[in-house]
Coordinates of C-alpha atoms in Angstrom, one line a residue:
Chain C
X1140 CA -50.3 -47.0 -36.2
X1141 CA -51.5 -48.4 -40.1
X1142 CA -49.5 -50.4 -42.7
X1143 CA -50.5 -48.8 -45.0
X1144 CA -49.5 -45.1 -43.1
X1145 CA -46.3 -46.7 -42.8
X1146 CA -46.1 -47.8 -46.0
X1147 CA -46.2 -43.9 -47.3
X1148 CA -44.0 -43.0 -44.8
X1149 CA -41.1 -45.6 -46.6
X1150 CA -42.0 -44.2 -50.0
X1151 CA -41.6 -40.6 -48.8
X1152 CA -38.3 -41.7 -47.2
X1153 CA -37.1 -43.6 -50.7
X1154 CA -38.0 -40.2 -52.6
X1155 CA -36.3 -38.2 -50.4
X1156 CA -32.9 -40.5 -50.4
X1157 CA -33.3 -40.4 -54.4
X1158 CA -34.5 -37.1 -55.0
X1159 CA -31.0 -35.9 -53.0
X1160 CA -28.7 -38.6 -55.0
X1161 CA -29.9 -36.5 -58.3
X1162 CA -29.3 -33.6 -57.0
X1163 CA -25.5 -34.3 -55.8
X1164 CA -25.1 -35.9 -59.2
X1165 CA -25.9 -33.2 -61.2
X1166 CA -23.8 -31.0 -58.9
X1167 CA -20.7 -33.5 -60.5
X1168 CA -22.4 -34.0 -64.1
X1169 CA -20.7 -30.5 -65.3
X1170 CA -17.3 -31.0 -63.9
X1171 CA -17.8 -34.7 -65.7
X1172 CA -19.0 -33.3 -69.3
X1173 CA -16.7 -30.3 -69.6
X1174 CA -13.8 -32.9 -68.7
X1175 CA -14.6 -35.5 -71.3
X1176 CA -16.0 -32.9 -74.3
X1177 CA -12.2 -30.5 -73.0
X1178 CA -9.7 -34.1 -73.4
X1179 CA -11.9 -35.5 -76.6
X1180 CA -12.0 -32.0 -78.2
X1181 CA -8.4 -30.7 -77.1
X1182 CA -6.3 -33.6 -76.4
X1183 CA -7.0 -34.0 -80.4
X1184 CA -5.5 -30.8 -81.1
X1185 CA -1.9 -30.8 -78.7
X1186 CA 1.3 -31.4 -80.4
X1187 CA 4.7 -30.5 -79.9
X1188 CA 4.5 -26.6 -81.9
X1189 CA 1.3 -26.2 -79.8
X1190 CA 4.1 -25.7 -77.2
X1191 CA 7.0 -24.5 -78.8
X1192 CA 5.3 -22.3 -81.8
X1193 CA 4.3 -18.7 -81.6
X1194 CA -0.1 -18.1 -82.8
X1195 CA 0.1 -18.0 -86.3
X1196 CA -1.4 -15.3 -88.7
X1197 CA -5.0 -16.1 -89.5
X1198 CA -5.8 -18.5 -92.9
X1199 CA -2.1 -20.2 -91.2
X1200 CA -2.2 -23.6 -90.3
X1201 CA -0.3 -25.0 -87.4
X1202 CA 1.5 -22.5 -84.9
X1203 CA 1.0 -22.9 -80.9
X1204 CA 0.8 -21.0 -78.3
X1205 CA 3.8 -20.6 -76.2
X1206 CA 3.8 -17.2 -75.7
X1207 CA 0.7 -17.3 -74.3
X1208 CA 2.0 -20.6 -72.1
X1209 CA 4.6 -18.5 -70.6
X1210 CA 2.2 -15.5 -69.8
X1211 CA 0.1 -16.8 -68.1
X1212 CA 3.5 -18.5 -65.7
X1213 CA 4.5 -15.1 -65.6
X1214 CA 1.1 -13.2 -64.4
X1215 CA 0.5 -16.0 -62.6
X1216 CA 4.2 -15.9 -60.5
X1217 CA 3.3 -12.2 -60.1
X1218 CA 0.2 -11.9 -59.0
X1219 CA 1.6 -14.6 -56.4
X1220 CA 4.4 -12.5 -55.4
X1221 CA 2.3 -9.8 -54.7
X1222 CA -1.2 -11.0 -53.3
X1223 CA 0.1 -14.1 -51.2
X1224 CA 2.1 -12.1 -48.6
X1225 CA -0.8 -9.5 -48.2
X1226 CA -3.9 -12.1 -48.2
X1227 CA -1.7 -14.4 -45.7
X1228 CA -0.8 -11.4 -43.1
X1229 CA -3.8 -9.5 -43.4
X1230 CA -5.6 -13.1 -42.6
X1231 CA -2.9 -13.1 -39.6
X1232 CA -4.1 -9.7 -38.5
X1233 CA -7.7 -11.0 -38.6
X1234 CA -7.3 -14.6 -36.6
X1235 CA -4.8 -13.0 -34.2
X1236 CA -4.6 -10.0 -34.0
X1237 CA -7.3 -6.9 -34.4
X1238 CA -9.8 -5.8 -32.4
X1239 CA -13.1 -7.2 -33.0
X1240 CA -15.0 -4.3 -34.6
X1241 CA -12.1 -3.5 -36.9
X1242 CA -12.3 -7.0 -37.8
X1243 CA -15.1 -6.8 -38.7
X1244 CA -15.6 -3.9 -41.0
X1245 CA -12.7 -5.8 -42.7
X1246 CA -13.9 -8.7 -42.9
X1247 CA -16.3 -7.3 -44.9
X1248 CA -14.8 -5.8 -47.3
X1249 CA -13.2 -8.3 -47.9
X1250 CA -16.3 -11.2 -48.5
X1251 CA -17.9 -8.0 -50.6
X1252 CA -14.4 -7.6 -52.4
X1253 CA -14.9 -11.6 -53.0
X1254 CA -17.9 -10.9 -55.0
X1255 CA -17.1 -7.7 -57.4
X1256 CA -16.9 -8.7 -61.2
X1257 CA -14.2 -9.7 -62.7
X1258 CA -14.4 -7.1 -65.2
X1259 CA -14.5 -4.3 -62.5
X1260 CA -11.4 -5.3 -61.3
X1261 CA -10.0 -4.8 -64.8
X1262 CA -11.9 -1.7 -64.7
X1263 CA -10.3 0.0 -61.2
X1264 CA -6.3 -1.4 -62.6
X1265 CA -7.3 0.2 -65.9
X1266 CA -7.6 3.8 -64.0
X1267 CA -4.2 3.0 -62.0
X1268 CA -2.0 1.5 -63.6
X1269 CA -2.8 1.2 -67.4
X1270 CA -3.4 4.9 -67.5
X1271 CA -0.8 6.1 -66.1
X1272 CA 1.6 3.8 -67.4
X1273 CA 0.1 4.9 -71.5
X1274 CA -0.5 1.3 -72.2
X1275 CA -1.7 -2.2 -71.6
X1276 CA 1.6 -4.5 -69.4
X1277 CA 2.3 -7.6 -68.1
X1278 CA 2.8 -5.8 -64.6
X1279 CA -1.1 -4.6 -64.8
X1280 CA -1.9 -8.1 -65.6
X1281 CA 0.4 -9.4 -62.5
X1282 CA -1.4 -6.5 -60.5
X1283 CA -5.0 -7.1 -61.3
X1284 CA -4.8 -10.9 -60.4
X1285 CA -2.3 -10.4 -57.2
X1286 CA -5.5 -7.6 -56.4
X1287 CA -7.9 -10.5 -57.1
X1288 CA -6.3 -13.1 -55.2
X1289 CA -5.4 -11.2 -51.7
X1290 CA -9.5 -11.2 -50.0
X1291 CA -10.1 -14.9 -51.4
X1292 CA -6.4 -16.0 -49.7
X1293 CA -6.9 -13.5 -46.7
X1294 CA -10.3 -15.0 -45.7
X1295 CA -9.3 -18.9 -46.3
X1296 CA -6.6 -18.4 -44.0
X1297 CA -8.5 -16.7 -41.3
X1298 CA -10.4 -19.8 -41.0
X1299 CA -8.3 -22.0 -41.6
X1300 CA -6.1 -20.2 -38.3
X1301 CA -9.1 -20.6 -37.0
X1302 CA -9.5 -23.8 -37.3
X1303 CA -6.1 -24.6 -34.3
X1304 CA -7.4 -25.1 -31.4
X1305 CA -6.5 -22.3 -28.6
X1306 CA -4.9 -24.6 -26.4
X1307 CA -1.8 -24.6 -29.0
X1308 CA -2.1 -20.7 -28.5
X1309 CA -2.0 -21.2 -24.8
X1310 CA 0.8 -24.2 -24.4
X1311 CA 3.2 -21.9 -26.1
X1312 CA 2.5 -18.9 -24.8
X1313 CA 2.6 -20.5 -21.6
X1314 CA 5.9 -21.8 -22.1
X1315 CA 7.0 -18.5 -22.7
X1316 CA 8.0 -18.0 -25.8
X1317 CA 6.5 -14.6 -27.6
X1318 CA 3.5 -14.0 -29.3
X1319 CA 5.0 -13.2 -32.8
X1320 CA 6.6 -16.5 -32.4
X1321 CA 3.6 -18.6 -31.0
X1322 CA 1.7 -17.3 -33.8
X1323 CA 4.7 -17.9 -36.8
X1324 CA 5.9 -21.2 -35.3
X1325 CA 3.1 -23.4 -34.1
X1326 CA 0.0 -21.3 -35.2
X1327 CA 0.8 -20.9 -38.9
X1328 CA 2.7 -24.2 -38.9
X1329 CA -0.1 -26.1 -37.4
X1330 CA -2.7 -24.6 -39.8
X1331 CA 0.5 -24.0 -43.0
X1332 CA -1.5 -27.0 -44.9
X1333 CA -4.9 -25.5 -44.7
X1334 CA -3.3 -22.2 -45.9
X1335 CA -1.4 -23.4 -49.0
X1336 CA -4.9 -25.0 -50.4
X1337 CA -5.8 -21.6 -50.0
X1338 CA -3.5 -19.6 -51.7
X1339 CA -3.8 -22.8 -54.1
X1340 CA -7.2 -22.8 -54.6
X1341 CA -7.1 -18.4 -55.6
X1342 CA -4.2 -19.0 -57.6
X1343 CA -6.2 -21.9 -59.7
X1344 CA -9.3 -19.3 -59.7
X1345 CA -7.3 -16.0 -61.6
X1346 CA -5.7 -18.7 -63.8
X1347 CA -8.8 -18.2 -65.2
X1348 CA -9.6 -15.0 -64.8
X1349 CA -10.4 -13.5 -69.1
X1350 CA -11.8 -10.8 -68.0
X1351 CA -9.7 -7.9 -66.2
X1352 CA -7.0 -9.0 -68.3
X1353 CA -8.9 -8.3 -71.3
X1354 CA -8.2 -3.8 -69.8
X1355 CA -4.5 -4.5 -68.6
X1356 CA -2.0 -7.3 -69.9
X1357 CA -3.7 -6.9 -73.4
X1358 CA -2.9 -9.8 -75.7
X1359 CA 0.3 -10.5 -77.6
X1360 CA 0.5 -12.5 -80.4
X1361 CA 4.6 -12.2 -79.6
X1362 CA 6.3 -12.2 -76.6
X1363 CA 6.7 -9.6 -74.0
X1364 CA 10.8 -8.2 -73.6
X1365 CA 9.5 -6.1 -70.6
X1366 CA 7.0 -6.3 -67.8
X1367 CA 5.8 -3.4 -69.2
X1368 CA 4.9 -4.6 -72.6
X1369 CA 1.3 -6.1 -72.9
X1370 CA 2.3 -9.9 -72.0
X1371 CA 0.0 -12.5 -74.0
X1372 CA -2.2 -15.1 -71.9
X1373 CA -4.1 -18.4 -72.3
X1374 CA -7.5 -17.3 -71.7
X1375 CA -7.2 -14.5 -73.6
X1376 CA -5.7 -16.1 -76.4
X1377 CA -8.2 -18.7 -75.6
X1378 CA -11.4 -16.3 -75.5
X1379 CA -9.9 -15.0 -79.3
X1380 CA -9.5 -18.0 -80.8
X1381 CA -12.9 -19.5 -79.4
X1382 CA -14.6 -16.6 -80.8
X1383 CA -13.0 -16.5 -84.5
X1384 CA -14.9 -18.4 -87.2
X1385 CA -11.3 -20.9 -88.0
X1386 CA -12.0 -24.4 -87.6
X1387 CA -7.8 -24.4 -86.6
X1388 CA -8.5 -21.6 -84.1
X1389 CA -10.8 -23.7 -82.4
X1390 CA -9.1 -26.6 -82.6
X1391 CA -5.8 -24.5 -81.1
X1392 CA -8.7 -23.3 -78.1
X1393 CA -9.6 -26.1 -76.5
X1394 CA -6.1 -27.7 -76.7
X1395 CA -5.7 -24.5 -74.3
X1396 CA -8.4 -24.5 -72.6
X1397 CA -7.2 -28.3 -71.8
X1398 CA -3.8 -27.4 -71.3
X1399 CA -4.8 -24.5 -68.6
X1400 CA -7.1 -27.2 -67.3
X1401 CA -4.1 -29.1 -66.6
X1402 CA -1.6 -26.7 -65.1
X1403 CA -4.6 -26.0 -62.5
X1404 CA -4.4 -29.9 -61.7
X1405 CA -0.5 -30.1 -61.8
X1406 CA -0.5 -26.9 -59.2
X1407 CA -2.9 -28.4 -57.3
X1408 CA -1.3 -31.7 -56.9
X1409 CA 2.1 -30.6 -56.8
X1410 CA 1.6 -28.9 -54.1
X1411 CA -0.5 -30.8 -51.8
X1412 CA 2.5 -33.4 -52.9
X1413 CA 5.0 -31.3 -51.1
X1414 CA 2.9 -30.4 -48.3
X1415 CA 1.7 -33.7 -47.2
X1416 CA 1.8 -33.9 -43.5
X1417 CA 5.2 -35.3 -42.6
X1418 CA 3.3 -37.4 -40.0
X1419 CA 0.6 -39.0 -41.4
X1420 CA 1.9 -42.4 -42.4
X1421 CA 3.4 -43.3 -38.9
X1422 CA 0.2 -41.7 -36.4
Chain F
X1134 CA 5.1 -34.8 3.7
X1135 CA 6.6 -31.7 5.2
X1136 CA 6.4 -31.1 9.6
X1137 CA 2.7 -29.8 10.4
X1138 CA 2.0 -26.7 9.9
X1139 CA 0.4 -24.4 13.2
X1140 CA -3.8 -25.2 11.9
X1141 CA -4.6 -21.8 14.0
X1142 CA -3.3 -19.7 11.9
X1143 CA -5.5 -18.1 8.7
X1144 CA -5.6 -18.3 4.8
X1145 CA -1.8 -17.0 4.7
X1146 CA 1.0 -17.2 7.3
X1147 CA 1.4 -20.6 7.8
X1148 CA 4.6 -22.0 8.1
X1149 CA 6.1 -23.7 5.7
X1150 CA 8.9 -26.0 5.7
X1151 CA 11.1 -24.9 2.4
X1152 CA 9.4 -21.4 3.0
X1153 CA 6.8 -19.7 0.5
X1154 CA 7.4 -19.2 -3.0
X1155 CA 3.8 -17.3 -3.6
X1156 CA 1.9 -15.0 -2.1
X1157 CA -1.3 -12.9 -3.0
X1158 CA -2.5 -10.7 -1.4
X1159 CA -6.0 -9.1 -1.8
X1160 CA -5.8 -10.5 -5.7
X1161 CA -9.3 -9.8 -7.7
X1162 CA -9.8 -10.8 -11.1
X1163 CA -13.3 -9.5 -12.8
X1164 CA -13.8 -10.9 -16.7
X1165 CA -16.2 -7.5 -18.2
X1166 CA -18.3 -6.6 -15.0
X1167 CA -17.7 -10.6 -14.0
X1168 CA -15.7 -10.3 -11.3
X1169 CA -14.6 -14.0 -11.1
X1170 CA -12.3 -14.0 -8.0
X1171 CA -13.2 -11.7 -5.1
X1172 CA -10.2 -10.5 -2.4
X1173 CA -8.4 -13.5 -2.1
X1174 CA -5.0 -13.6 0.3
X1175 CA -3.0 -16.7 0.1
X1176 CA 0.3 -18.0 0.4
X1177 CA 1.6 -21.1 -1.3
X1178 CA 4.5 -22.6 -0.8
X1179 CA 7.4 -23.8 -1.8
X1180 CA 8.9 -27.0 -2.8
X1181 CA 4.9 -28.2 -2.0
X1182 CA 1.9 -29.4 -3.6
X1183 CA -1.2 -27.1 -3.0
X1184 CA -4.3 -28.8 -3.9
X1185 CA -7.3 -26.1 -5.7
X1186 CA -10.4 -26.9 -5.0
X1187 CA -13.9 -26.0 -5.7
X1188 CA -17.2 -26.6 -7.7
X1189 CA -17.4 -25.5 -11.0
X1190 CA -17.1 -21.3 -11.4
X1191 CA -15.8 -21.3 -8.2
X1192 CA -12.9 -18.8 -10.1
X1193 CA -10.2 -21.8 -9.4
X1194 CA -9.1 -21.6 -12.7
X1195 CA -8.7 -18.5 -13.2
X1196 CA -6.6 -18.1 -9.9
X1197 CA -4.3 -20.2 -11.3
X1198 CA -4.0 -18.8 -14.6
X1199 CA -3.3 -15.0 -12.7
X1200 CA -0.4 -17.3 -10.9
X1201 CA 1.4 -16.8 -14.9
X1202 CA -0.6 -13.5 -16.0
X1203 CA -2.5 -16.4 -18.3
X1204 CA -5.7 -14.6 -17.9
X1205 CA -4.0 -11.5 -19.7
X1206 CA -4.6 -13.0 -23.3
X1207 CA -8.7 -12.7 -23.2
X1208 CA -8.6 -9.1 -23.3
X1209 CA -11.6 -8.9 -21.2
X1210 CA -9.6 -9.3 -17.8
X1211 CA -8.8 -7.0 -15.1
X1212 CA -6.5 -7.7 -12.6
X1213 CA -6.1 -6.3 -9.0
X1214 CA -4.2 -6.3 -6.1
X1215 CA -0.5 -7.8 -5.8
X1216 CA 1.1 -11.5 -6.2
X1217 CA 4.4 -12.0 -5.7
X1218 CA 7.4 -14.9 -6.8
X1219 CA 9.4 -15.2 -4.7
X1220 CA 9.6 -11.5 -3.4
X1221 CA 8.8 -10.9 -7.3
X1222 CA 6.0 -8.5 -7.5
X1223 CA 4.5 -10.2 -11.3
X1224 CA 2.7 -7.2 -12.0
X1225 CA 5.6 -4.6 -11.5
X1226 CA 5.5 -2.1 -13.9
X1227 CA 8.1 -2.9 -16.6
X1228 CA 7.8 -6.9 -15.9
X1229 CA 6.5 -9.0 -19.3
X1230 CA 4.0 -11.6 -18.9
X1231 CA 5.8 -13.8 -21.0
X1232 CA 9.6 -13.5 -18.6
X1233 CA 7.0 -14.4 -15.8
X1234 CA 5.3 -17.5 -17.6
X1235 CA 9.2 -19.1 -17.7
X1236 CA 9.5 -18.8 -14.3
X1237 CA 5.5 -20.4 -13.5
X1238 CA 4.9 -22.8 -15.9
X1239 CA 1.3 -24.9 -16.6
X1240 CA -0.4 -27.5 -17.7
X1241 CA -3.7 -27.8 -19.1
X1242 CA -6.9 -30.6 -18.6
X1243 CA -6.7 -31.5 -22.3
X1244 CA -3.3 -32.3 -23.0
X1245 CA -2.0 -30.0 -26.2
X1246 CA 1.4 -31.4 -27.9
X1247 CA 2.1 -29.9 -31.3
X1248 CA 1.0 -32.0 -34.0
X1249 CA 3.3 -30.4 -36.4
X1250 CA 6.8 -31.9 -33.8
X1251 CA 8.4 -34.9 -32.3
X1252 CA 8.6 -35.8 -29.5
X1253 CA 11.8 -34.6 -28.3
X1254 CA 11.1 -31.0 -30.2
X1255 CA 7.9 -30.5 -27.7
X1256 CA 10.4 -30.9 -25.1
X1257 CA 12.6 -28.8 -26.2
X1258 CA 10.0 -26.2 -28.0
X1259 CA 10.2 -23.6 -25.3
X1260 CA 14.2 -23.3 -25.5
X1261 CA 14.6 -23.1 -28.8
X1262 CA 12.1 -20.7 -29.9
X1263 CA 13.6 -19.0 -26.5
X1264 CA 17.1 -19.2 -28.5
X1265 CA 18.8 -22.2 -27.0
X1266 CA 20.4 -23.2 -29.9
X1267 CA 23.1 -26.0 -28.1
X1268 CA 22.3 -29.2 -29.8
X1269 CA 24.2 -30.8 -26.9
X1270 CA 22.3 -29.1 -24.2
X1271 CA 18.7 -29.4 -26.2
X1272 CA 19.8 -33.3 -25.7
X1273 CA 20.3 -33.5 -22.4
X1274 CA 17.4 -31.2 -21.1
X1275 CA 15.0 -34.2 -23.8
X1276 CA 16.9 -36.7 -21.3
X1277 CA 16.5 -34.5 -17.9
X1278 CA 13.1 -33.4 -18.8
X1279 CA 11.5 -36.9 -19.9
X1280 CA 13.3 -38.5 -17.1
X1281 CA 11.4 -36.2 -14.5
X1282 CA 8.1 -36.6 -16.0
X1283 CA 8.8 -40.2 -16.4
X1284 CA 8.1 -41.2 -20.0
X1285 CA 12.0 -41.8 -20.9
X1286 CA 12.2 -45.1 -20.4
X1287 CA 8.5 -45.6 -22.9
X1288 CA 10.0 -43.0 -25.6
X1289 CA 13.7 -42.9 -25.3
X1290 CA 13.7 -45.2 -28.6
X1291 CA 11.2 -43.5 -30.0
X1292 CA 12.3 -39.2 -29.8
X1293 CA 11.5 -38.9 -33.4
X1294 CA 7.8 -40.1 -33.8
X1295 CA 5.7 -37.6 -33.7
X1296 CA 4.3 -36.9 -30.5
X1297 CA 0.2 -37.3 -30.9
X1298 CA 1.1 -40.7 -31.8
X1299 CA 1.4 -41.1 -27.6
X1300 CA -1.4 -42.3 -25.8
X1301 CA -3.6 -39.5 -23.7
X1302 CA -1.5 -40.3 -20.3
X1303 CA 1.5 -40.3 -22.4
X1304 CA 0.7 -37.0 -24.5
X1305 CA -0.2 -35.3 -20.9
X1306 CA 3.3 -35.9 -19.7
X1307 CA 5.1 -34.9 -22.7
X1308 CA 3.2 -32.2 -21.8
X1309 CA 4.6 -32.3 -18.4
X1310 CA 7.8 -32.8 -19.5
X1311 CA 7.9 -29.6 -22.2
X1312 CA 7.1 -27.3 -19.4
X1313 CA 9.9 -28.5 -17.3
X1314 CA 12.6 -28.3 -19.5
X1315 CA 12.9 -24.4 -19.9
X1316 CA 13.1 -24.7 -15.9
X1317 CA 10.6 -23.4 -14.6
X1318 CA 9.8 -22.9 -10.2
X1319 CA 6.5 -23.0 -10.1
X1320 CA 3.8 -25.6 -12.2
X1321 CA 1.1 -25.0 -12.8
X1322 CA -2.0 -27.4 -13.3
X1323 CA -5.3 -27.0 -14.6
X1324 CA -7.0 -30.4 -13.9
X1325 CA -4.2 -32.6 -15.5
X1326 CA -5.9 -36.0 -14.8
X1327 CA -9.5 -35.0 -15.6
X1328 CA -9.4 -35.9 -19.1
X1329 CA -7.5 -39.8 -18.4
X1330 CA -8.6 -42.9 -17.0
X1331 CA -7.3 -44.7 -13.9
X1332 CA -4.2 -46.0 -14.9
X1333 CA -3.0 -42.6 -16.6
X1334 CA -4.3 -40.9 -14.0
X1335 CA -2.7 -43.0 -11.4
X1336 CA 1.0 -41.9 -13.1
X1337 CA 0.1 -38.3 -13.4
X1338 CA -0.4 -38.6 -9.2
X1339 CA 3.1 -40.2 -8.7
X1340 CA 4.8 -37.8 -10.8
X1341 CA 3.5 -34.5 -9.1
X1342 CA 4.4 -36.2 -5.2
X1343 CA 7.5 -36.7 -7.0
X1344 CA 8.0 -33.4 -8.6
X1345 CA 7.7 -31.7 -5.4
X1346 CA 11.0 -31.8 -4.7
X1347 CA 12.0 -29.9 -6.8
X1348 CA 9.6 -28.2 -8.1
X1349 CA 6.7 -25.2 -6.1
X1350 CA 3.2 -26.9 -7.5
X1351 CA -0.3 -25.8 -7.7
X1352 CA -2.9 -28.2 -9.0
X1353 CA -6.7 -27.1 -9.6
X1354 CA -8.6 -30.6 -9.6
X1355 CA -12.5 -31.7 -9.1
X1356 CA -11.1 -34.8 -7.9
X1357 CA -11.1 -34.8 -4.3
X1358 CA -9.9 -38.1 -3.5
X1359 CA -7.1 -36.8 -5.9
X1360 CA -6.8 -33.3 -4.1
X1361 CA -6.7 -35.7 -0.2
X1362 CA -4.1 -37.9 -1.8
X1363 CA -1.7 -35.4 -3.8
X1364 CA -1.5 -32.8 -2.1
X1365 CA 0.7 -31.3 1.1
X1366 CA -1.9 -27.6 1.7
X1367 CA -5.3 -27.6 0.0
X1368 CA -7.7 -24.0 -1.1
X1369 CA -11.5 -24.4 -0.9
X1370 CA -12.9 -21.6 -3.8
X1371 CA -16.1 -20.8 -4.1
X1372 CA -18.3 -17.9 -5.2
X1373 CA -14.6 -16.6 -6.3
X1374 CA -13.7 -16.2 -2.9
X1375 CA -10.9 -18.3 -0.9
X1376 CA -13.6 -20.1 1.9
X1377 CA -10.6 -22.3 4.0
X1378 CA -6.7 -23.0 3.3
X1379 CA -4.9 -25.3 5.1
X1380 CA -3.0 -28.4 5.0
X1381 CA -4.7 -30.7 3.4
X1382 CA -5.4 -33.2 5.9
X1383 CA -7.3 -31.1 8.0
X1384 CA -9.0 -29.7 5.2
X1385 CA -10.6 -33.4 4.7
X1386 CA -10.9 -34.2 8.4
X1387 CA -12.0 -31.4 10.2
X1388 CA -13.0 -28.7 8.1
X1389 CA -13.5 -25.1 10.4
X1390 CA -15.8 -23.6 8.1
X1391 CA -19.2 -25.7 7.5
X1392 CA -18.9 -24.5 3.6
X1393 CA -15.5 -27.1 3.2
X1394 CA -17.4 -29.5 5.4
X1395 CA -20.4 -29.5 2.6
X1396 CA -18.4 -29.5 -0.3
X1397 CA -15.3 -32.3 1.1
X1398 CA -18.0 -34.6 1.6
X1399 CA -20.3 -34.2 -1.1
X1400 CA -23.1 -32.7 0.2
X1401 CA -22.8 -29.8 -3.2
X1402 CA -20.7 -29.0 -5.3

């Protein structure tokens, strides 16, 4: 082997290493840029009024989006109540029960649903709920977000349950513990952190959804007093403000986007803390 | 060692000093189209250690799992024949596998204490999940089971520590304690020491010999010395058939079958 050949190989190695590193940076770069921009534009537009006041009419200065912040929480709560039990139990079925053929079809359906454009979900719920109820409502908004969560939560739940070694199931069954108790007390308990993480990722994803809410929650410049009334949501208001021609609304939109990002971050960090490994420090 | 039974008897009908715990007659197990256990008939002595030996794929683990219906966890498994536990047909209509498994416990090759539970919780999990709530009784069982598994002295000061903080050998003894806590009549062990170092293996073997005072033990092992050291009876399986069964001393020193002799002397397997 000649020396020049060796150098050429070294060059190729260094070149590829650099290329992969640059690509890795390119993956992270948008996140950093978005974060930087949101903090720069959004943080400066934040003030106490933003969290306490209702939106002001066009041309009036000030105002906030307290109704949209509350609305997003209400929508997410409904989505979680509706979507998490169905998604988690569906995932448990796929992982612990079900026959392989039926499972294949359920998985296939869930994967397709995960790829359905979010506006389509809005149209579906518009037909299912908004039309029969004669108008958009908070309920329809919550349901559409919940429906979007189901396939996401189901697939992640199934995957984390599959990561639980079969030896734990066998050990429990060999102790004469019934299958459903084994599933709940051993398998789900072992995978709980992963399930919670999956639920959070799904919640974070739907928290920022705008398109399906246009047809369902619709938005509201004031308060929604019942679940059957249209409700404000942060992504909707951000969208409306951002496409408006007013600088004041643009600033509000930045602040809203910043708060939404912080909300998603807070949910993640908070629940991760709550579900932290009981034995981590000692183990 | 029990009194030497009559060496002339066949696979069944040995004279067991403490009686017979399990009898299998014409036991076959299929996985799909694959027949992995072929018409096995054998008696398992009560309060003694029976070792199951044979090369990989000979059906010895399948045999063990048929004894507490664990093979049913595989949906492709199908069983024929008859197994009786102290006279009770464990495959009779209406007999729940869950109940069978409380009477016939099992310890696996890979130690598998539940990672979300403490040492104490692992010991009592079988009792708690079957509805036992009495704190005093649970505490008694924790000590009793850990004593029997020769682990008490090592862990009595840290019962609430995570089970996974124990060493490999301790974890396996914890799994034995966990199986003993539900007070089974028979304890099945599927290569319980094959993943352990020699010292931990020694402890498990001592434990097995100690436990046979109270329990019927069936142990699958790849380790010929282990079978010779710790068992009273040995069954040699090959290609799904029971080739020879008898007192361990006879199987290892004077087997009546050529294939048994070849295997125990290390000529194949």
